[in-house]
XYZ file of C-alpha atoms in Angstrom:
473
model
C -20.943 -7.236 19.261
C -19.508 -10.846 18.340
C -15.196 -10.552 19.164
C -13.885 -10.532 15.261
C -10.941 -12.452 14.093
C -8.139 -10.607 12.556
C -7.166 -11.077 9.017
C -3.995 -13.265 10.341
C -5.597 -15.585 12.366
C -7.215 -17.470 9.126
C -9.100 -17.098 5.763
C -11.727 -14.675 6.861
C -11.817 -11.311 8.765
C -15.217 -11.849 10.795
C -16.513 -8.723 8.400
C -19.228 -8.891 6.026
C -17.977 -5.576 4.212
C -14.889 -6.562 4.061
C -14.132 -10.274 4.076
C -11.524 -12.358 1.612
C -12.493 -13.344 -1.786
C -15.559 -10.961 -1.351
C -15.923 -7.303 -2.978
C -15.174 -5.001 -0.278
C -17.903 -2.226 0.162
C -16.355 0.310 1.840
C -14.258 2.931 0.275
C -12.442 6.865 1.298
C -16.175 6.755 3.877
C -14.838 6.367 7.351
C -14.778 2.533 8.608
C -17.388 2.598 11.900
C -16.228 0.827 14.934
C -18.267 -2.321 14.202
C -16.185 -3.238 11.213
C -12.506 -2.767 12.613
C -10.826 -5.657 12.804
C -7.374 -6.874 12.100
C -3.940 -6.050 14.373
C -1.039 -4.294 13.730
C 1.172 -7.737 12.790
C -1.173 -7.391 9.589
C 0.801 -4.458 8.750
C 4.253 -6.270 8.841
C 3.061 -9.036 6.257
C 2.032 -5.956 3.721
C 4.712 -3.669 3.820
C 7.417 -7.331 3.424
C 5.236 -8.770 0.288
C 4.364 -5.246 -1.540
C 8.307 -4.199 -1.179
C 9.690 -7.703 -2.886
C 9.872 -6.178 -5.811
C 12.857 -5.976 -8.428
C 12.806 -2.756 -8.153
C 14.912 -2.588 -5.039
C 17.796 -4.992 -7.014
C 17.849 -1.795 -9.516
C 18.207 0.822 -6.635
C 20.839 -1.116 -5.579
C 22.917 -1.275 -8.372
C 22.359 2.774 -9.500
C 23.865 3.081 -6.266
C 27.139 1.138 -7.600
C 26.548 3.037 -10.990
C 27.070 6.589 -9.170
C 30.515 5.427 -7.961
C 30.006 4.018 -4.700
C 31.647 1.441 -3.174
C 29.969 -1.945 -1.660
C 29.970 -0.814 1.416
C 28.975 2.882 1.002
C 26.149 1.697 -1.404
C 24.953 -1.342 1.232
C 24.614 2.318 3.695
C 22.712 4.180 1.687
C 20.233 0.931 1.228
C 19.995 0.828 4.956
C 19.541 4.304 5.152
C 16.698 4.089 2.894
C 14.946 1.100 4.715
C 14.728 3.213 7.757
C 12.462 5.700 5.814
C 9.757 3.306 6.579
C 9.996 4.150 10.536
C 8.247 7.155 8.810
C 5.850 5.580 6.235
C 4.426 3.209 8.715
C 3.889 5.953 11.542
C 1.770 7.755 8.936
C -0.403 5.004 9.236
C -1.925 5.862 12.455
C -3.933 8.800 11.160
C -5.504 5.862 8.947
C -6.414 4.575 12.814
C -7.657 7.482 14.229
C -9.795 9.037 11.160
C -10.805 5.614 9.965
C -10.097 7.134 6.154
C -7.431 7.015 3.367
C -4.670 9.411 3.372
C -5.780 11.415 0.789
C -8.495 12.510 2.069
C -6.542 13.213 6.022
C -4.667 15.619 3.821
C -7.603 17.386 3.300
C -6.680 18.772 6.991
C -3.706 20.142 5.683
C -4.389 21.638 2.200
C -8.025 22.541 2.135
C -10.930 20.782 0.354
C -9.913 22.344 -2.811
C -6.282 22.557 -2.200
C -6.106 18.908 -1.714
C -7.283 18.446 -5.598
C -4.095 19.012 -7.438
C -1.791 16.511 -5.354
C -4.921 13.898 -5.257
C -4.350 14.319 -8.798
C -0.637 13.862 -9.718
C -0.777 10.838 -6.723
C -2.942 8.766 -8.851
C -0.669 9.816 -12.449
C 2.509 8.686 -10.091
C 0.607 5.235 -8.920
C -0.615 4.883 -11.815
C 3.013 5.244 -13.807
C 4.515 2.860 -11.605
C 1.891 0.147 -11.634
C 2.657 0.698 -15.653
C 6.132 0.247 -14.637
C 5.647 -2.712 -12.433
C 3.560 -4.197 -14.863
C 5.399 -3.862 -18.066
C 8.743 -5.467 -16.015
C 6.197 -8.418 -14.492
C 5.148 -8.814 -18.126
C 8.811 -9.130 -19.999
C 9.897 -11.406 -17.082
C 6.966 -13.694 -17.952
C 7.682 -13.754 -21.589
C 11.199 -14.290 -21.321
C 10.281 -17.778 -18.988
C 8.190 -18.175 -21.884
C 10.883 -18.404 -24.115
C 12.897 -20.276 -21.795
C 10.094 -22.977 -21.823
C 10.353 -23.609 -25.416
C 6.515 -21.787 -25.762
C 7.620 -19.579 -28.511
C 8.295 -15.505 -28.804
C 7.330 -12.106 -30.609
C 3.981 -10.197 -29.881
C 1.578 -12.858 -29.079
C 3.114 -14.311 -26.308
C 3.990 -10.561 -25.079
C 0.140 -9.871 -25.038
C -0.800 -12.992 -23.067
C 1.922 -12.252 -21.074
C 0.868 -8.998 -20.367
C -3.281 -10.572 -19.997
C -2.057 -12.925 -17.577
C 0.184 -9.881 -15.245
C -2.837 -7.864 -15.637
C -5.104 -10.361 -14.375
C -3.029 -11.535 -11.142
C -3.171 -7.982 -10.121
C -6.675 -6.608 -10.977
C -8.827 -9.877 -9.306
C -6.526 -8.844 -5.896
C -6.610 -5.631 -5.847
C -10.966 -5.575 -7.155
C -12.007 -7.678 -4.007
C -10.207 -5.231 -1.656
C -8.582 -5.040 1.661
C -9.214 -7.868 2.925
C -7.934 -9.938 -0.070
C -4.721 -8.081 -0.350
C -3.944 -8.258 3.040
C -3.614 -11.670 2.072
C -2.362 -12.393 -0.955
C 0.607 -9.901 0.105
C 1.115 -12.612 2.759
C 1.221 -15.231 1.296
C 2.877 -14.615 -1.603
C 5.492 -13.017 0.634
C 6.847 -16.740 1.482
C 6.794 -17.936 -1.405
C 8.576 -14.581 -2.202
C 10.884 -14.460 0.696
C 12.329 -18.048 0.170
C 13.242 -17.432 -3.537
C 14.711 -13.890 -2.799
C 16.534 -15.391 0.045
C 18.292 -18.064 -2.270
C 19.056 -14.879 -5.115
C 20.637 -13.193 -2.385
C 22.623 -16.509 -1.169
C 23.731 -17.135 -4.751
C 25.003 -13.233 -5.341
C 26.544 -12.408 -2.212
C 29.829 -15.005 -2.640
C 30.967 -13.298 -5.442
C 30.469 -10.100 -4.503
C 33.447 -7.500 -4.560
C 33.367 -5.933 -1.258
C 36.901 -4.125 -1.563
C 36.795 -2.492 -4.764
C 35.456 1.062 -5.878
C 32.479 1.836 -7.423
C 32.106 2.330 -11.177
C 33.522 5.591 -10.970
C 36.275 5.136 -8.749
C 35.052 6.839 -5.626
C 31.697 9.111 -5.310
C 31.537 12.724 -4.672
C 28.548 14.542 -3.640
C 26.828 14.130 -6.974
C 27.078 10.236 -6.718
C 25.962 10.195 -3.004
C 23.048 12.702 -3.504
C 21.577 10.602 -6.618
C 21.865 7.413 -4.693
C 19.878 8.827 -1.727
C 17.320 10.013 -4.019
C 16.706 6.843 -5.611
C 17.054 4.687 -2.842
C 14.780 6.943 -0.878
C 12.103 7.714 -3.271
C 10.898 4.451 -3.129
C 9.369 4.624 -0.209
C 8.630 8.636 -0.649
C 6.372 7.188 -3.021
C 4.216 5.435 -0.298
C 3.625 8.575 1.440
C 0.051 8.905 0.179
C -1.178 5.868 0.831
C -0.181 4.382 4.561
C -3.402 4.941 6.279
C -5.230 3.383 3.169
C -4.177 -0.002 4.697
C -4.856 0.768 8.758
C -8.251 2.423 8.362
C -9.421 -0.794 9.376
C -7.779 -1.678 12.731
C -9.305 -0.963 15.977
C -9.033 2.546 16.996
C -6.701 1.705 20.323
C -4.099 0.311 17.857
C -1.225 1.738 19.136
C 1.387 4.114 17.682
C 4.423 1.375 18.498
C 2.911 -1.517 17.065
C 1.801 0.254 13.980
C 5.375 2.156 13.296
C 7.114 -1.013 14.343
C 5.378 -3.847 12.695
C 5.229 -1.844 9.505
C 8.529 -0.671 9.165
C 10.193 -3.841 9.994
C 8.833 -5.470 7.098
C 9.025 -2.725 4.067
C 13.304 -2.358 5.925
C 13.768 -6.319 5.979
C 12.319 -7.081 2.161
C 13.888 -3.664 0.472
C 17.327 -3.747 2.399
C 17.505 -7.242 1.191
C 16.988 -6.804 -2.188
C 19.223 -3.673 -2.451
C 21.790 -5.596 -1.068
C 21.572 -8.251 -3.866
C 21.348 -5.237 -6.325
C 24.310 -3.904 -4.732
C 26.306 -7.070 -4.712
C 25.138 -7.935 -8.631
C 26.386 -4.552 -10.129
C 29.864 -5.482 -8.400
C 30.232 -8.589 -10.260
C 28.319 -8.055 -13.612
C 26.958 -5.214 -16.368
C 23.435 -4.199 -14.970
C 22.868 -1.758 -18.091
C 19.855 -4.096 -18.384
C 19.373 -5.181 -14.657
C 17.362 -8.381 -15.219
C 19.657 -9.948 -17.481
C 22.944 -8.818 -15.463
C 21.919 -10.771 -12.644
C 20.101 -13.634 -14.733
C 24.034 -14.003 -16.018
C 25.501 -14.544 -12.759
C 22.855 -17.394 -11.664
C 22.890 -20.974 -12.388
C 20.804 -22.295 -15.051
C 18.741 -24.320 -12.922
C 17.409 -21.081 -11.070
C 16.669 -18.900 -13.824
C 13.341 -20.063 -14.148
C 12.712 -19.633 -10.782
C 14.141 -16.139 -10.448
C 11.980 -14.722 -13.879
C 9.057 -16.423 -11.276
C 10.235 -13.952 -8.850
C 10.796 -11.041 -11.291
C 7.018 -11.340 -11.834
C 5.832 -11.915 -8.437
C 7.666 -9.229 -6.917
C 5.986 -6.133 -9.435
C 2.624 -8.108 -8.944
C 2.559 -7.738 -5.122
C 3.582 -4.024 -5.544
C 1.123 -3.235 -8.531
C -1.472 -4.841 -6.529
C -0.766 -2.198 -3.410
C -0.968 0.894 -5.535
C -3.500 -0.222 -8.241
C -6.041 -0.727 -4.823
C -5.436 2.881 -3.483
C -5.400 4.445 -6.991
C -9.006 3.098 -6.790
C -9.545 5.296 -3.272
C -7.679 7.968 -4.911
C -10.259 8.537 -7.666
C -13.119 8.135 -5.453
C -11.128 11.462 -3.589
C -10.856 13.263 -6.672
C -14.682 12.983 -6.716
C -15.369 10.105 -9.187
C -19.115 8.932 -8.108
C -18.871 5.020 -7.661
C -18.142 2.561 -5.655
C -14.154 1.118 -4.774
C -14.658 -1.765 -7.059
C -15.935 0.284 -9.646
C -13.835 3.068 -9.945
C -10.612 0.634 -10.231
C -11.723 -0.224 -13.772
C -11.085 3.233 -14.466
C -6.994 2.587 -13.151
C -6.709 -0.704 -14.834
C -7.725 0.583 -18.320
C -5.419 3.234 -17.639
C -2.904 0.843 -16.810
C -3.203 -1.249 -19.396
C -2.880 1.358 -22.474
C 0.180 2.741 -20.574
C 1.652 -1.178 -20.043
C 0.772 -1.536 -24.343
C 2.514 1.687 -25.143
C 5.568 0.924 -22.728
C 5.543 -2.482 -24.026
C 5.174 -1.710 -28.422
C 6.866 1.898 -28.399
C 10.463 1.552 -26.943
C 11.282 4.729 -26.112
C 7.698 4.908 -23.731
C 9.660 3.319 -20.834
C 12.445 5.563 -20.430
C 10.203 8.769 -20.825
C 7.814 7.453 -18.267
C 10.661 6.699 -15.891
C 11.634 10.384 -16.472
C 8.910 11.944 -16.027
C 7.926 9.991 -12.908
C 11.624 10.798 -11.056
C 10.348 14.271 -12.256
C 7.170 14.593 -9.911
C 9.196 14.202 -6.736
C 9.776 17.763 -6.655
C 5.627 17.631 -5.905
C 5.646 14.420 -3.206
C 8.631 15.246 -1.116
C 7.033 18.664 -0.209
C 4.456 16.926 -0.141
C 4.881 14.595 2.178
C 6.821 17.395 4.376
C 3.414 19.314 4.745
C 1.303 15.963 5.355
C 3.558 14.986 8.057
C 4.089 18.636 9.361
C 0.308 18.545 9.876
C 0.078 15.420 11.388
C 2.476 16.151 13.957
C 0.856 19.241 15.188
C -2.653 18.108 15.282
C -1.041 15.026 17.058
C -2.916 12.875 14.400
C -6.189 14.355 15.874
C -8.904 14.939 13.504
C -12.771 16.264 12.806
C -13.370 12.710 10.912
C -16.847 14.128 10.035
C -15.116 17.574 8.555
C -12.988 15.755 6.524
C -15.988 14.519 4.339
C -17.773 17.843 4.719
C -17.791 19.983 1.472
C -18.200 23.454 1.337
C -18.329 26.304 3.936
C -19.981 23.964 6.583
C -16.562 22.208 6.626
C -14.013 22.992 9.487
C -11.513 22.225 6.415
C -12.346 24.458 3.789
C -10.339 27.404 5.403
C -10.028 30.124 2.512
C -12.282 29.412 -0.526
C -11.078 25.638 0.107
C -7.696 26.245 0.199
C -5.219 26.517 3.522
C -2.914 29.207 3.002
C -0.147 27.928 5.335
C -0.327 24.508 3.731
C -0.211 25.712 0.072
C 2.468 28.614 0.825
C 4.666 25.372 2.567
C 4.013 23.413 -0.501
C 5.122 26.258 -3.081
C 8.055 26.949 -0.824
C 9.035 23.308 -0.693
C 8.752 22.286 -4.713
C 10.674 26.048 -5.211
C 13.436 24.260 -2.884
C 13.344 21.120 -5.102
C 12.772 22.693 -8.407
C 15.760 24.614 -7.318
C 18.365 21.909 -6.582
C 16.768 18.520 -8.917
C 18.987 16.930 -11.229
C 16.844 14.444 -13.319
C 16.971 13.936 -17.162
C 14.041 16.214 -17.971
C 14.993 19.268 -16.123
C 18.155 20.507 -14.436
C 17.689 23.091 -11.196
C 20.343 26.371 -11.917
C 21.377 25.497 -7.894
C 22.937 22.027 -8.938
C 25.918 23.142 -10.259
C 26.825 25.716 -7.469
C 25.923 22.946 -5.076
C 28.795 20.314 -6.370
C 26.463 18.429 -8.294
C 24.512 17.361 -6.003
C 20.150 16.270 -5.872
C 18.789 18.212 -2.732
C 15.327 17.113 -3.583
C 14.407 15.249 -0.944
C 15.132 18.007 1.126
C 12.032 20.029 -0.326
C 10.376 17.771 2.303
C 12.376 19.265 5.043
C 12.113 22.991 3.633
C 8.062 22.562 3.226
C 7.769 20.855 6.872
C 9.568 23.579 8.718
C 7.316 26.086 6.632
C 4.630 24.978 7.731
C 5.468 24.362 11.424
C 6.388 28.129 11.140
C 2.858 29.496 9.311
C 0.196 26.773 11.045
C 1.713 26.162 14.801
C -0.583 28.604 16.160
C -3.650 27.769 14.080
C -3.287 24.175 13.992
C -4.442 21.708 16.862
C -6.736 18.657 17.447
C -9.753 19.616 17.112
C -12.754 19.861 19.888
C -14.501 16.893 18.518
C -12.318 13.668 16.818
């Protein structure tokens, strides 16, 4: 077999199914040894460019909002960075099985089982591509305006054509392609981010107290869960983007290279978010730090604005498309994506000509992580004790034949861990839609995230004697 060049040595991978500019053909089928290519540096360059996104800025400055102090609020940013250690270690089962994550969780919840997350995954990517796209779009119209190229619903629709259209050619070709555009729109990225963050910081108010004068446990407990379910929300998707590299990829490469560059992009932007909501009103983020720049870089940072949710729509819009093919939708990647962007699109119009759509999508999305952070418990749970070891062939085996199907499809220590898990978070949430009865005895305080913990430990307690690599990987 001819030696294939990675995807960062140059314009092409060295991989007819999945080269740049090119359909990929592959989809959730497991990637055979001849078309691996790529090394784990890859990784670094897609975690940095999909998490330079706005987005972060925001988390930031809710952090500020709950009452916490510069420095307390520049912790829990850090704090949430280091969740990617986690994220990008998930990615190895995408080395070892060759598959996305969605369907390596088969292992965990059954064939069936695994239906009902599959599910609500691609709602939640789906809702914050929406989300991405509808803040890309309003960036785009307000440099619009700033141009002198005139206002009001027409130049909000070709706005919202041209955000659309960045986003769907990427994410259509595939792998290959995002791998990188996410590059290289990282240093274009990266360079205007760094400037934002060189303009904020001087002014920032490092001494003073937070908007409410100090934070108790309420305030600390909401800032962790927003900071944090950022990356939560990339649970189901890491080894949608290593399925490709050679199998001996190692763990340390993978967890390092990956991590390093979803910490270094979000930490950076929090800490701009973090540093804006000390100096100005971020009711309506984008405009409290437009306020605070020079005139002569607000162009430039609406640029970024848009940029930064079309390198993040791009990741989830591509493994929405792997997500459907999951829940059993009979064509191809690059079909089956049409099906997302439609989706996307009606959502972005609705968000974008009903005013109240944005808020109650927000809602109901900071709703469904009492479903991903058990989760994401159980997922990792599994992988731990199978030592990210699996039957490859089983996981695309339907029916009885399967060494997955367990009972009637469904695994009864990985749904019992799940239940216990979103009974934990149900329990102990504190969102705008629904309020657990354990909040109030708790202080105040989210315990969400922890339905991740509760479900993990569940499961390590039901499967540790049934659960190990199999015979045959």
């Amino acid at each position: 077999m001819a030696q294939q060049a990675p995807v960062s040595a140059g314009m092409g991978t060295g991989v007819t199914s999945d080269e740049v500019f090119r359909v990929e053909t592959h989809g959730i089928d497991p990637i055979p040894p001849a078309d691996r290519h790529g090394s784990a540096k890859d990784l670094f360059w897609l975690w940095f460019g999909s998490n330079l996104t706005f987005t972060y800025v925001i988390n930031g400055a809710l952090a500020v909002s709950f009452g916490l102090t510069f420095w307390q609020a520049v912790t829990v940013v850090v704090i949430g960075g280091l969740s990617f250690l986690v994220i990008s270690a998930a990615g190895l089962s995408g080395v070892r099985t060759g598959t996305a994550t969605l369907v390596i969780s088969r292992a965990a919840f059954g064939m069936r089982g695994n239906f009902p997350a599959g599910l609500l995954n691609w709602v939640v990517s789906i809702g914050y591509t929406v989300v991405n796209t509808v803040v890309g779009t309003l960036a785009l119209e307000a440099l619009f305006a700033d141009l002198g190229l005139g206002g009001g619903n027409t130049a909000r629709a070709l706005a919202l054509t041209v955000t659309l259209a960045m986003t769907f050619a990427v994410a259509m070709w595939g792998h290959a392609t995002v791998q990188l555009a996410e590059r290289w729109m990282a240093y274009v990225l990266a360079a205007g981010f760094g400037v934002l963050l060189l303009l904020l910081l001087p002014g920032a108010d490092v001494g003073g107290a937070g908007s409410g004068g100090g934070a108790g446990l309420s305030g600390w407990t909401l800032a962790f869960v927003v900071t944090l379910a950022g990356p939560f929300s990339y649970l189901p998707m890491p080894a949608d983007y290593t399925r490709y590299l050679p199998p001996d990829t190692s763990l340390r490469s993978i967890t390092v290279a990956g991590a390093l560059g979803g910490f270094v992009s979000s930490v950076a932007l929090g800490v701009a978010g973090v540093a804006a909501a000390s100096q100005a009103d971020m009711t309506d983020a984008v405009a409290g730090v437009e306020e605070l720049l020079p005139g002569w870089f607000q162009p430039v940072f609406l640029l970024l604005v848009l940029g930064g949710s079309v390198t993040n729509s791009i990741l989830t819009l591509y493994s929405s498309s792997l997500n459907l093919q999951v829940l059993g939708i009979p064509w191809s990647r690059a079909k089956a994506i049409v099906i997302s962007v439609v989706v996307t699109a009606l959502g972005s119009l609705g968000a974008l000509f009903l005013t109240d759509f944005t808020e109650s999508l927000l809602s109901f999305l900071s709703l469904l992580i009492i479903v991903f952070a058990p989760w994401g418990g159980v997922f990792l749970a599994d992988m731990l004790l199978r030592r990210c070891r699996y039957d490859t062939h089983a996981l695309h085996t339907p029916g009885r034949e399967g060494a997955y199907w367990y009972r009637a499809g469904f695994h009864p220590a990985g749904m019992a861990a799940l239940a216990t898990g979103m009974l934990f978070a149900a329990l102990t949430c504190d969102s705008e839609l629904w309020t657990g009865p354990l909040v109030a005895p708790l202080g105040g305080g989210d315990l969400t995230l922890l339905g991740s913990v509760v479900s993990g430990l569940t499961y390590g307690a039901l499967a540790r004697r049934t659960v190990g690599a199999p015979v045959a990987a």
